[in-house]
mmCIF file of C-alpha atoms and ligand atoms in Angstrom:
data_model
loop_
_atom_site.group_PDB
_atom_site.id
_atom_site.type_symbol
_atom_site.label_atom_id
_atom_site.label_comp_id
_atom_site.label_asym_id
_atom_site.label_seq_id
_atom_site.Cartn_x
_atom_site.Cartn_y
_atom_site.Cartn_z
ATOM 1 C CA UNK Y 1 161.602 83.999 150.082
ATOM 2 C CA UNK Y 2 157.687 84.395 151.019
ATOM 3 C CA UNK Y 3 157.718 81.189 148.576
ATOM 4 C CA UNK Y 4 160.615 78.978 150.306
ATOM 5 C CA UNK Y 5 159.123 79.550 153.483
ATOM 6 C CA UNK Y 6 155.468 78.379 152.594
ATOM 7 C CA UNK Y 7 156.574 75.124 150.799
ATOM 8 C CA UNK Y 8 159.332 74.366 153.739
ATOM 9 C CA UNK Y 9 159.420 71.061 154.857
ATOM 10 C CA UNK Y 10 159.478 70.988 158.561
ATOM 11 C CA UNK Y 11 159.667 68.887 161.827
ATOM 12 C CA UNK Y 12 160.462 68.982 165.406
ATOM 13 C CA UNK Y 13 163.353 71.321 165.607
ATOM 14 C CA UNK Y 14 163.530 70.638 169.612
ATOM 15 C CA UNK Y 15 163.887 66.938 168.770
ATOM 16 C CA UNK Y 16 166.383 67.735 166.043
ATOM 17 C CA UNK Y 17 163.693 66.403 163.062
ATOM 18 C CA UNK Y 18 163.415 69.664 161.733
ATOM 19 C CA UNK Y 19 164.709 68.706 157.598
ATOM 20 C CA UNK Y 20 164.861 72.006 156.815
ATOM 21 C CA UNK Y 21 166.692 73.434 160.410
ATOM 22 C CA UNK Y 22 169.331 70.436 159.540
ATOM 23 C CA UNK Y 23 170.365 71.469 156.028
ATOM 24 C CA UNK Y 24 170.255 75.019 156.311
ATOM 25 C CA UNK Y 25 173.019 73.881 159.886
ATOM 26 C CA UNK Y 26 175.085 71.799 157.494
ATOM 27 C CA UNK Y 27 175.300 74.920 154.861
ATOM 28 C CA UNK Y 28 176.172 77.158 157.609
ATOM 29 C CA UNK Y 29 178.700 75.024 159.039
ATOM 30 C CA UNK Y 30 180.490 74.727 155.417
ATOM 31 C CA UNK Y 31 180.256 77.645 154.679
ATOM 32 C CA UNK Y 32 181.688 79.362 157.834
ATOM 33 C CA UNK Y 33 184.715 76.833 157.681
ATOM 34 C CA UNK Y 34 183.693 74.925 160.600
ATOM 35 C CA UNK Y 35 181.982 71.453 161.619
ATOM 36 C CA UNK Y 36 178.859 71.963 162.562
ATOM 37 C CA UNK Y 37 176.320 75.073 163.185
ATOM 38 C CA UNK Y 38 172.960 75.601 165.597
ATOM 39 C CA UNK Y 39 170.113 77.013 164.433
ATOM 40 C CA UNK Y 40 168.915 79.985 166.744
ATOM 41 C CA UNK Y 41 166.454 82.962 166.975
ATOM 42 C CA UNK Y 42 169.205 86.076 167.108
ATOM 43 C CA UNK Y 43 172.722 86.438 167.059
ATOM 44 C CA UNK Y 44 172.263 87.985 170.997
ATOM 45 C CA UNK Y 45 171.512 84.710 172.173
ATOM 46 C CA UNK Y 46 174.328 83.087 170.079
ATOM 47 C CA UNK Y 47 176.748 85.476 171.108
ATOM 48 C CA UNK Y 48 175.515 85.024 174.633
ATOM 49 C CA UNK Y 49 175.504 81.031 174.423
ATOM 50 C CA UNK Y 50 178.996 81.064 172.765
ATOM 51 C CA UNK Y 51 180.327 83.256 175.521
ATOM 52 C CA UNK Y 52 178.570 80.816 178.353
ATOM 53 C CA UNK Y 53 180.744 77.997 176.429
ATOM 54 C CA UNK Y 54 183.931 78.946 176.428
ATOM 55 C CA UNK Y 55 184.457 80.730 180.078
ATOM 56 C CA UNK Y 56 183.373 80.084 183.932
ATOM 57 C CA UNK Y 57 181.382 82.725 186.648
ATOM 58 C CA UNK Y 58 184.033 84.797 187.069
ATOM 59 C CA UNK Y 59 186.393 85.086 184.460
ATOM 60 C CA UNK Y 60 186.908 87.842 181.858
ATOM 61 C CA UNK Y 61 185.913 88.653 178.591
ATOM 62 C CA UNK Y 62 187.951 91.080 176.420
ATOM 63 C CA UNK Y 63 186.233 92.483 173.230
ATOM 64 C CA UNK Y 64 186.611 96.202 171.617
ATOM 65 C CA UNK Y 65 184.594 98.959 173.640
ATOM 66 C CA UNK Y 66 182.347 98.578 170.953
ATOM 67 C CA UNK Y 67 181.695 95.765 170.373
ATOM 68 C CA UNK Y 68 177.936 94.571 170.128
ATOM 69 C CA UNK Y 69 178.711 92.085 173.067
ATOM 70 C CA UNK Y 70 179.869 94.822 175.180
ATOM 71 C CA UNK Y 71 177.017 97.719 174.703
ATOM 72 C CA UNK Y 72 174.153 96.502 172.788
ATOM 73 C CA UNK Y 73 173.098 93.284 174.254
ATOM 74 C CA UNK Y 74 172.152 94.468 177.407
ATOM 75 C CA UNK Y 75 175.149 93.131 179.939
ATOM 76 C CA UNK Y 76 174.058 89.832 178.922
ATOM 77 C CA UNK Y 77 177.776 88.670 179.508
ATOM 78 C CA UNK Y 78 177.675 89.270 183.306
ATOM 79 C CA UNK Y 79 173.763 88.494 183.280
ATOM 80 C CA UNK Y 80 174.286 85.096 181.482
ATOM 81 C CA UNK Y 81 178.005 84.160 182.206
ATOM 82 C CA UNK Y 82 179.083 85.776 184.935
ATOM 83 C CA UNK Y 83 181.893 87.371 183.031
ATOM 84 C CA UNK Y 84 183.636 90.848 184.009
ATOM 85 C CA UNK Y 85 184.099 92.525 181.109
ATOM 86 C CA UNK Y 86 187.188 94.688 179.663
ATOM 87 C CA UNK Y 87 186.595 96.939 176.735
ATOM 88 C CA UNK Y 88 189.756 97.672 174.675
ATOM 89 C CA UNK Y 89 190.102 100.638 172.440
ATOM 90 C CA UNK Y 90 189.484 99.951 168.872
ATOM 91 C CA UNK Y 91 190.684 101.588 165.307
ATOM 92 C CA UNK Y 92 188.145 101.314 163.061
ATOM 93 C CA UNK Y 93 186.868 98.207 165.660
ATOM 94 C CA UNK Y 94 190.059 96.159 165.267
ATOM 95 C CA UNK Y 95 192.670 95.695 168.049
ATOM 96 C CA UNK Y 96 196.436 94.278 167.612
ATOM 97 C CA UNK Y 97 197.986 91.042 169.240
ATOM 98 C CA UNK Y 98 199.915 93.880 171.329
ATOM 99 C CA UNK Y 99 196.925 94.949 172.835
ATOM 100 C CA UNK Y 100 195.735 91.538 173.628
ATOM 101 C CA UNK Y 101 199.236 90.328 175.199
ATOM 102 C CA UNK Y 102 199.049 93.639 176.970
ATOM 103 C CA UNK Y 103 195.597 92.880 178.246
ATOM 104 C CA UNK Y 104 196.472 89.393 179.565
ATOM 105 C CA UNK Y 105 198.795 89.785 182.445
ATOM 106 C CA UNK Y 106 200.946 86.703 183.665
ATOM 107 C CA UNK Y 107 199.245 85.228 186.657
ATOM 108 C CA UNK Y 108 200.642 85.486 190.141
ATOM 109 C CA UNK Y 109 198.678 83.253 191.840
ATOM 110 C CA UNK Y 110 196.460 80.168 190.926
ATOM 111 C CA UNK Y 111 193.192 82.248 191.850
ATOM 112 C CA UNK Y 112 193.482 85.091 189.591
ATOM 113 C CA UNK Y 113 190.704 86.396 188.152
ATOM 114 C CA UNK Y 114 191.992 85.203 184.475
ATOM 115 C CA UNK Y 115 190.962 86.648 181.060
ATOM 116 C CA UNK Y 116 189.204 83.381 179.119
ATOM 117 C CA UNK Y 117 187.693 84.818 175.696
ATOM 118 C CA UNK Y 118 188.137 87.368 173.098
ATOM 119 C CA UNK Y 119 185.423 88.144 171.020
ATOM 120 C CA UNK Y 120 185.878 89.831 167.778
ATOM 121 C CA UNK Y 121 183.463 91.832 165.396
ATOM 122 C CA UNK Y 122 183.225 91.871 161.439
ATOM 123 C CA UNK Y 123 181.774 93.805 160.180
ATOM 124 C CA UNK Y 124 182.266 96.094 163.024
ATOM 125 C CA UNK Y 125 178.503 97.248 163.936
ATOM 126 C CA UNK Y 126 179.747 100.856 165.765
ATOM 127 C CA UNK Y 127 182.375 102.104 163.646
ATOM 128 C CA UNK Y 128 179.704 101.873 160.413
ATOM 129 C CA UNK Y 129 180.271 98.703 158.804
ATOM 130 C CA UNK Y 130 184.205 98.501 159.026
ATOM 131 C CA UNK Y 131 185.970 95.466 157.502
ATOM 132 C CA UNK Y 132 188.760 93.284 159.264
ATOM 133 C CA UNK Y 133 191.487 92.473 156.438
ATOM 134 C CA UNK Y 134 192.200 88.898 156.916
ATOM 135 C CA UNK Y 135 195.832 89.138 157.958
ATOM 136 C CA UNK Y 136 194.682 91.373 160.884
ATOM 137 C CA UNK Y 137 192.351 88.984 162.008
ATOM 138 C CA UNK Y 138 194.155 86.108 162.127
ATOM 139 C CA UNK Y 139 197.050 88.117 163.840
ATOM 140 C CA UNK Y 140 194.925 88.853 166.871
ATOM 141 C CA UNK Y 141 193.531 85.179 167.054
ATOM 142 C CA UNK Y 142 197.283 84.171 167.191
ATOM 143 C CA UNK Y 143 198.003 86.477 170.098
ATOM 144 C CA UNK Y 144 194.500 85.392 171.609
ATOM 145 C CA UNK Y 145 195.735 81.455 171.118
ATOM 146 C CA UNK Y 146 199.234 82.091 172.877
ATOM 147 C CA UNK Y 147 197.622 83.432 175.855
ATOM 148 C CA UNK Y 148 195.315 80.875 176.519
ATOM 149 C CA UNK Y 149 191.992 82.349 175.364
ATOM 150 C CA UNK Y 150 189.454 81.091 173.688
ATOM 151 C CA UNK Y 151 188.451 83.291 170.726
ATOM 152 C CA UNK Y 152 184.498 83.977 169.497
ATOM 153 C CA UNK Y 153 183.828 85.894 165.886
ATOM 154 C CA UNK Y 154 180.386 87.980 166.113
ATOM 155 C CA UNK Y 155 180.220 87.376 162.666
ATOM 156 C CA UNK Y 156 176.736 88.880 162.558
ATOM 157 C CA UNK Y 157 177.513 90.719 158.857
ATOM 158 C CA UNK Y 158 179.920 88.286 158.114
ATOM 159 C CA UNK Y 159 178.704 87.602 154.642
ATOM 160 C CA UNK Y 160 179.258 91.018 154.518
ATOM 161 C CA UNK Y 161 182.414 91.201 155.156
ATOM 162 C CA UNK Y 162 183.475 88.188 153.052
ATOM 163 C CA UNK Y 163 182.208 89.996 149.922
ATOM 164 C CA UNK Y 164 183.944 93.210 150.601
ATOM 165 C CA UNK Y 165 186.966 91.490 150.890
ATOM 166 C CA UNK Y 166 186.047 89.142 147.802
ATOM 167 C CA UNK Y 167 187.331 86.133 150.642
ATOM 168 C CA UNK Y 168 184.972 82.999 151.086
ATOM 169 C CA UNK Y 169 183.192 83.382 154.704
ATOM 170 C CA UNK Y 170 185.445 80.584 156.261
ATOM 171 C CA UNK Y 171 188.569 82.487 155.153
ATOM 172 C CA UNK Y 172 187.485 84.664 157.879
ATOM 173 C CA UNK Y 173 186.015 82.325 160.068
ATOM 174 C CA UNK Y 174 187.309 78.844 159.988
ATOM 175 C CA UNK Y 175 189.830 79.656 162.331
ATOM 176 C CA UNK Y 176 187.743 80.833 165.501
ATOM 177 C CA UNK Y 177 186.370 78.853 168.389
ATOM 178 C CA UNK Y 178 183.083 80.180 167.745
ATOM 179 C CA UNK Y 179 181.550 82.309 165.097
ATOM 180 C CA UNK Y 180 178.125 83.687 164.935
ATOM 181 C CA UNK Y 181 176.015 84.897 161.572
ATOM 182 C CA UNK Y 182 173.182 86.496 161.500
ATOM 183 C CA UNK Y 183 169.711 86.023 158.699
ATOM 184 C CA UNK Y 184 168.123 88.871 159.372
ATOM 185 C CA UNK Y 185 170.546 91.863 158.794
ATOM 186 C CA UNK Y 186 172.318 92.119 155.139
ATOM 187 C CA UNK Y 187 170.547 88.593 154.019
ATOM 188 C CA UNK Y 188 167.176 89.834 154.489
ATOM 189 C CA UNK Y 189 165.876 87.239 156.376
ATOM 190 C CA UNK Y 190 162.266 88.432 158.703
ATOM 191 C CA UNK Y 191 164.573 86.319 161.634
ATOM 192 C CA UNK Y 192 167.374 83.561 162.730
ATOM 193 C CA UNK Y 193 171.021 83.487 162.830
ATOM 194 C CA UNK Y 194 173.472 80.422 163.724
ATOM 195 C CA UNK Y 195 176.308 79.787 165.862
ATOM 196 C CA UNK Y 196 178.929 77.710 164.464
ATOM 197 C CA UNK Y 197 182.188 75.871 165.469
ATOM 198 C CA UNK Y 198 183.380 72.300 166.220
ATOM 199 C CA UNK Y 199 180.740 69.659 166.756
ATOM 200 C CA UNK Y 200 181.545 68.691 170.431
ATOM 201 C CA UNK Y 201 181.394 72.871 171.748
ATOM 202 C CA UNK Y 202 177.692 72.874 169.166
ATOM 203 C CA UNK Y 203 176.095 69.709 170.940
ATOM 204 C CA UNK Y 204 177.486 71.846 174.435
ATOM 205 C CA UNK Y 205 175.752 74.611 172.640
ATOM 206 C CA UNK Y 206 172.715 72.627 172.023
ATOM 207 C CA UNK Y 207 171.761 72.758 175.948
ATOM 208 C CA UNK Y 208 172.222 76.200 176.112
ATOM 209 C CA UNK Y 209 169.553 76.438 173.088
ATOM 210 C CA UNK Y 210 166.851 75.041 175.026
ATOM 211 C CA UNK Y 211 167.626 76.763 178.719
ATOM 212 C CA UNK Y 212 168.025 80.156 177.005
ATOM 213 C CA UNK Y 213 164.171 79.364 175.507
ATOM 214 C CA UNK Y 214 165.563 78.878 171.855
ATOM 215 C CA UNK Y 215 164.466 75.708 170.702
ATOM 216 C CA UNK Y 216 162.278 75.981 168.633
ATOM 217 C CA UNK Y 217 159.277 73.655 166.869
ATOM 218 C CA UNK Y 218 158.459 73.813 163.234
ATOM 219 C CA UNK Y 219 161.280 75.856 163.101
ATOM 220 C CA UNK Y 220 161.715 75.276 159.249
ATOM 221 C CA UNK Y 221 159.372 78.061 158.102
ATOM 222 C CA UNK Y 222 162.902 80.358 158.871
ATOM 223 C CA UNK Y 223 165.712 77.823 158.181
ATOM 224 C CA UNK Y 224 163.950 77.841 155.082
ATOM 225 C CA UNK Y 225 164.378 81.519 154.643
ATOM 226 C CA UNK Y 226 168.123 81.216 155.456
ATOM 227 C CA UNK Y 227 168.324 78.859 152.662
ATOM 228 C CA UNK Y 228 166.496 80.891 150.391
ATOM 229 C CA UNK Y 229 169.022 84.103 151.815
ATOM 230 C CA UNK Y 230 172.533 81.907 151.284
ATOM 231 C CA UNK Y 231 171.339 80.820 147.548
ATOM 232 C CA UNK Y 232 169.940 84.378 146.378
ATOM 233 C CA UNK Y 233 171.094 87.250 148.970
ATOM 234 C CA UNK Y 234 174.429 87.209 149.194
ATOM 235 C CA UNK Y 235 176.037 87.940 145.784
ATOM 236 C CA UNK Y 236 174.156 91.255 145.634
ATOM 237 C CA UNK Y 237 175.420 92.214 148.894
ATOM 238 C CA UNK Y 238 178.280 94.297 146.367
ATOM 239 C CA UNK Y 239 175.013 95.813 145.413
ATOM 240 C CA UNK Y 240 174.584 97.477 148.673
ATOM 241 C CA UNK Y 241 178.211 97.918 149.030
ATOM 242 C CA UNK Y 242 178.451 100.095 146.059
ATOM 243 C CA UNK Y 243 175.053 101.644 146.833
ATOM 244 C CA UNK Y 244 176.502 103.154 149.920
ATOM 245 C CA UNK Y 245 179.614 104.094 148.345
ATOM 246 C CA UNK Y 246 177.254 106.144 145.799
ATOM 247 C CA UNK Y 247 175.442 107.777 148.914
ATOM 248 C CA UNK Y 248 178.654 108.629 150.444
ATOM 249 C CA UNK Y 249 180.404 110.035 147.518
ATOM 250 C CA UNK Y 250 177.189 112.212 146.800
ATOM 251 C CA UNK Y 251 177.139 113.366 150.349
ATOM 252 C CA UNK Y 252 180.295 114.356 150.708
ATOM 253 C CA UNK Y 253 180.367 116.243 147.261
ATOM 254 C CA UNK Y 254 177.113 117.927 148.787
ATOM 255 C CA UNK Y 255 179.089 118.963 151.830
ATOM 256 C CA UNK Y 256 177.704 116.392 154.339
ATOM 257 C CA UNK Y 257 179.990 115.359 156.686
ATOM 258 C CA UNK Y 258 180.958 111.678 155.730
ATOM 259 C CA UNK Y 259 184.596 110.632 156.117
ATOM 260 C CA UNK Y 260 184.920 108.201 152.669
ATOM 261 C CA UNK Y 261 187.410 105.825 154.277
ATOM 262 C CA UNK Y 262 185.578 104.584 156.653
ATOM 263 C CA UNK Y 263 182.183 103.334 154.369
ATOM 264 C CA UNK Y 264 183.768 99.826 153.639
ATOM 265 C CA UNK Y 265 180.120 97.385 153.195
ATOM 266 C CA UNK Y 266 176.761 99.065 153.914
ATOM 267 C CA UNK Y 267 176.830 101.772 156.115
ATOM 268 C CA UNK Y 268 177.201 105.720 155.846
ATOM 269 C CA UNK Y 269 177.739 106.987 159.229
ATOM 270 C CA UNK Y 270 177.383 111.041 159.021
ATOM 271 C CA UNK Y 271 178.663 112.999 161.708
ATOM 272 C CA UNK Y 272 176.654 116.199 162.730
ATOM 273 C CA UNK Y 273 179.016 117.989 165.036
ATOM 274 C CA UNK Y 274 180.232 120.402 162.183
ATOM 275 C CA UNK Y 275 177.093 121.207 160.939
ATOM 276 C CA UNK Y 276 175.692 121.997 164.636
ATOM 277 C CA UNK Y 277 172.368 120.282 164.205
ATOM 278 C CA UNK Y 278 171.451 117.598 167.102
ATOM 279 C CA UNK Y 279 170.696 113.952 165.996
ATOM 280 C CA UNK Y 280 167.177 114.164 167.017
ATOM 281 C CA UNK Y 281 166.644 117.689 164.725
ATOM 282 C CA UNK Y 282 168.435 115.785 162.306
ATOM 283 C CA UNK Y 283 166.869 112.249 162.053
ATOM 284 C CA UNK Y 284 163.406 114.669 162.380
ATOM 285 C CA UNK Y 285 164.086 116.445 159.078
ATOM 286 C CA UNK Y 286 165.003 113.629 157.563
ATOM 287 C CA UNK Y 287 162.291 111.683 158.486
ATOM 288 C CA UNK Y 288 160.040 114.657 157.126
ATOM 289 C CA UNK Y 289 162.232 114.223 153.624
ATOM 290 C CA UNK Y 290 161.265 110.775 153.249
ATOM 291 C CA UNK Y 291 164.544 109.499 154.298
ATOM 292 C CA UNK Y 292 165.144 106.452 156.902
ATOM 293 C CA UNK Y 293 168.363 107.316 158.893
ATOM 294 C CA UNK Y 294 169.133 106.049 162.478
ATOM 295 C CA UNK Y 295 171.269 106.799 165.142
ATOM 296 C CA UNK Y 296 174.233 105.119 166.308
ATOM 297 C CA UNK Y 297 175.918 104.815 169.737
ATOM 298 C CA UNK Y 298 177.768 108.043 168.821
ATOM 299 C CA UNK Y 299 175.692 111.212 169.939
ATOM 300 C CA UNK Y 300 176.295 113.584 167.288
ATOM 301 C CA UNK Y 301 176.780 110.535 164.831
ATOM 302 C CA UNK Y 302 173.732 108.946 162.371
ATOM 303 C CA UNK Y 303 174.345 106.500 159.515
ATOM 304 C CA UNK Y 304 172.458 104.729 156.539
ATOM 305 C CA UNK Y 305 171.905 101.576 156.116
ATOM 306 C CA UNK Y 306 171.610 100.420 152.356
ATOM 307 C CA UNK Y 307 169.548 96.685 151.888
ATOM 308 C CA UNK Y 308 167.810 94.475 149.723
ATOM 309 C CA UNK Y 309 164.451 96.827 149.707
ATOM 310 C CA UNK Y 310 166.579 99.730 148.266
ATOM 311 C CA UNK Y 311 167.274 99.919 144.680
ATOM 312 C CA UNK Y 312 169.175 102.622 142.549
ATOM 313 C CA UNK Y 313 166.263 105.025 142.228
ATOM 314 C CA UNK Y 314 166.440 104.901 145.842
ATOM 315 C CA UNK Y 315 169.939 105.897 146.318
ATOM 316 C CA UNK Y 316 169.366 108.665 143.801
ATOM 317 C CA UNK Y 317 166.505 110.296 145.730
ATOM 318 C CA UNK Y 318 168.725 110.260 148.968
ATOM 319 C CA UNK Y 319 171.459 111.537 147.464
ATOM 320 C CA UNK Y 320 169.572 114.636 146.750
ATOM 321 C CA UNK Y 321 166.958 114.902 149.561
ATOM 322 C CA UNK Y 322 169.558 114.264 152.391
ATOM 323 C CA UNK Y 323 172.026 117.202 151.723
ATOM 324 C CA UNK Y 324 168.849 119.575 151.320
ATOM 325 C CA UNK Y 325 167.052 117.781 154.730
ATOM 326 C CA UNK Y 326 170.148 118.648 156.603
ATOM 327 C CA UNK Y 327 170.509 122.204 154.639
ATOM 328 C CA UNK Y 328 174.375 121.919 153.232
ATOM 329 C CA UNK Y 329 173.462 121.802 149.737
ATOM 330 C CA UNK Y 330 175.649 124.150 148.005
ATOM 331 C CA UNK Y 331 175.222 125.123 144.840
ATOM 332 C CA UNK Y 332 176.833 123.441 142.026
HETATM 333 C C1 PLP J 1 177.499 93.016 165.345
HETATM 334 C C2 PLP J 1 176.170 92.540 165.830
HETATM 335 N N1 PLP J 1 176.099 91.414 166.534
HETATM 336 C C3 PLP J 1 174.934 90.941 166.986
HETATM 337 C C4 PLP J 1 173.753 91.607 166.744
HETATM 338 C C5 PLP J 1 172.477 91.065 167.313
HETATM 339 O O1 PLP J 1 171.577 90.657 166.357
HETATM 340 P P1 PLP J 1 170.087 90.192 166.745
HETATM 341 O O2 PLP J 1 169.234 91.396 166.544
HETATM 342 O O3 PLP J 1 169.787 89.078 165.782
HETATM 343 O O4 PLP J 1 170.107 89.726 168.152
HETATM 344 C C6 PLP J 1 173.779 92.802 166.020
HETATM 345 C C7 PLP J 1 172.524 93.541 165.768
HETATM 346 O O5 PLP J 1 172.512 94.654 165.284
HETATM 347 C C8 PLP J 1 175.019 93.287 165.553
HETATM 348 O O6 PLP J 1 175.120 94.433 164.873
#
């Protein structure tokens, strides 16, 4: 990647002459299913600029309780848009159509504060990595379509999701207003992610680009990354997959608190309520192990995080050290 990046050909990104900005947009846009894709510097911004797109000051956005829109991105949906926000409650981060048609009451009067986007996660950030089956998805867009809103995929890990399911990416995204992806999570990219969906709502998006600060110059020293990410990064994503899977089995044989159903791509989330230790004693001793785990939106809940820098040796040092750092190891 260090390589691709150094011989990138490059331009004026802001004056759309970046070469390598405009493939890596054209990839993006096939791949996710959709017609064209902008080039941006985190999937905040293109989650924020997609919600800016498809709703007015005022309106309201409905999105799992969650959801990286809702708590992580710093009320950047009011800040930016304008938008109230109503969080739903998730399973695993997925809602139903019910819940939608429940949320989006018939009007009574012109002026009613009206509900204007859904935005949807996969893979589903606070619930450690869960997967949307495609059926589901589409479902809930249905439900969103019949009652009038527009519907945004923060498809930040969606090549993650795509190989868990063993779906191409715009089997899960093609049919969304909006979808965002992100280059610097499971791809390994040092930064950039892209907001796709039909050409006329990206050259909308494009002015949002440049008055959220986004646009860029020689911008092709990342795209170039991304390209280098889409060609070598994203069939070994199953590596991770089954790396966490190993880390969770372990665990859980070791008598750490994992619940196996639940570790669908590349996260372990371990919950320390049973074994009465508090995250910060917990991330501490881990930490002192050798072992990088972080914490999650959940108090007494911390998770792993297995990527492109971890190999099997790896996996087979945490699997012993963790159980012993957080002092369940029973004897075999
Ligand atoms: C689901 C989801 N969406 C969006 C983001 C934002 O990504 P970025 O750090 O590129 O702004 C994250 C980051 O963790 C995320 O998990």
């Amino acid at each position: 990647m260090r390589a691709a990046i150094a011989a990138a050909e490059v331009g004026d990104e802001q004056r759309r002459e970046d070469p390598s900005v405009a493939e890596l947009q054209r990839r993006v846009a096939a791949l996710l299913g959709q017609e064209a894709a902008l080039f941006l510097p985190t999937a905040t911004m293109a989650n924020q600029i997609a919600l800016k797109l498809h709703s007015r000051p005022g309106d309201v956005l409905l999105a799992e309780e969650t959801s990286h829109v809702l708590i992580y991105e710093y009320g950047g949906a009011a800040a930016h848009a304008g938008l109230i926000t109503v969080g739903l409650r998730g399973d695993g981060g997925r809602l139903t159509g019910e819940q939608i048609r429940d949320a989006v009451p018939s009007r009574t009067k012109v002026a009613d504060q009206a509900p204007a986007i859904l935005s949807l996660e996969t893979t589903h950030n606070s619930t450690g990595g869960r997967v949307w089956p495609v059926a589901e998805l589409e479902a809930v867009v249905d439900a969103a379509r019949d009652a009038g809103l527009a519907v945004h995929l923060d498809g930040a890990r969606i090549m993650n999701a795509a190989v868990a399911l063993g779906v191409p990416p715009a089997a899960i995204a093609g049919r969304f207003d909006t979808v965002t992806i992100c280059l610097s999570k499971g791809l390994g990219c040092p930064l950039g992610a892209l907001l796709a969906g039909p050409a006329a709502t990206i050259e909308r998006a494009w002015r949002e680009k440049h008055l959220f600060g986004g646009a860029m110059r020689q911008a092709g020293i990342v795209a170039a990354a991304g390209i280098y990410a889409l060609d070598h990064h994203v069939e070994r994503l199953a590596d991770d997959h089954a790396r966490a899977r190993r880390l969770a089995e372990a665990w859980h044989a070791a008598g750490v608190p994992v619940d196996l159903a639940r570790v669908e791509s590349n996260f372990v989330q371990v919950d320390l309520a049973p074994l009465g230790l508090t995250r910060d004693d917990a991330l501490a001793r881990l930490r002192a192990a050798g072992v990088g785990l972080s914490s999650t939106i959940h108090p007494t809940v911390i998770r792993a995080v297995t990527h492109l820098d971890l190999d099997d040796d790896h996996i087979a040092q945490a699997c012993e050290l963790v159980p012993t750092a957080l002092g369940v190891a029973v004897a075999a």
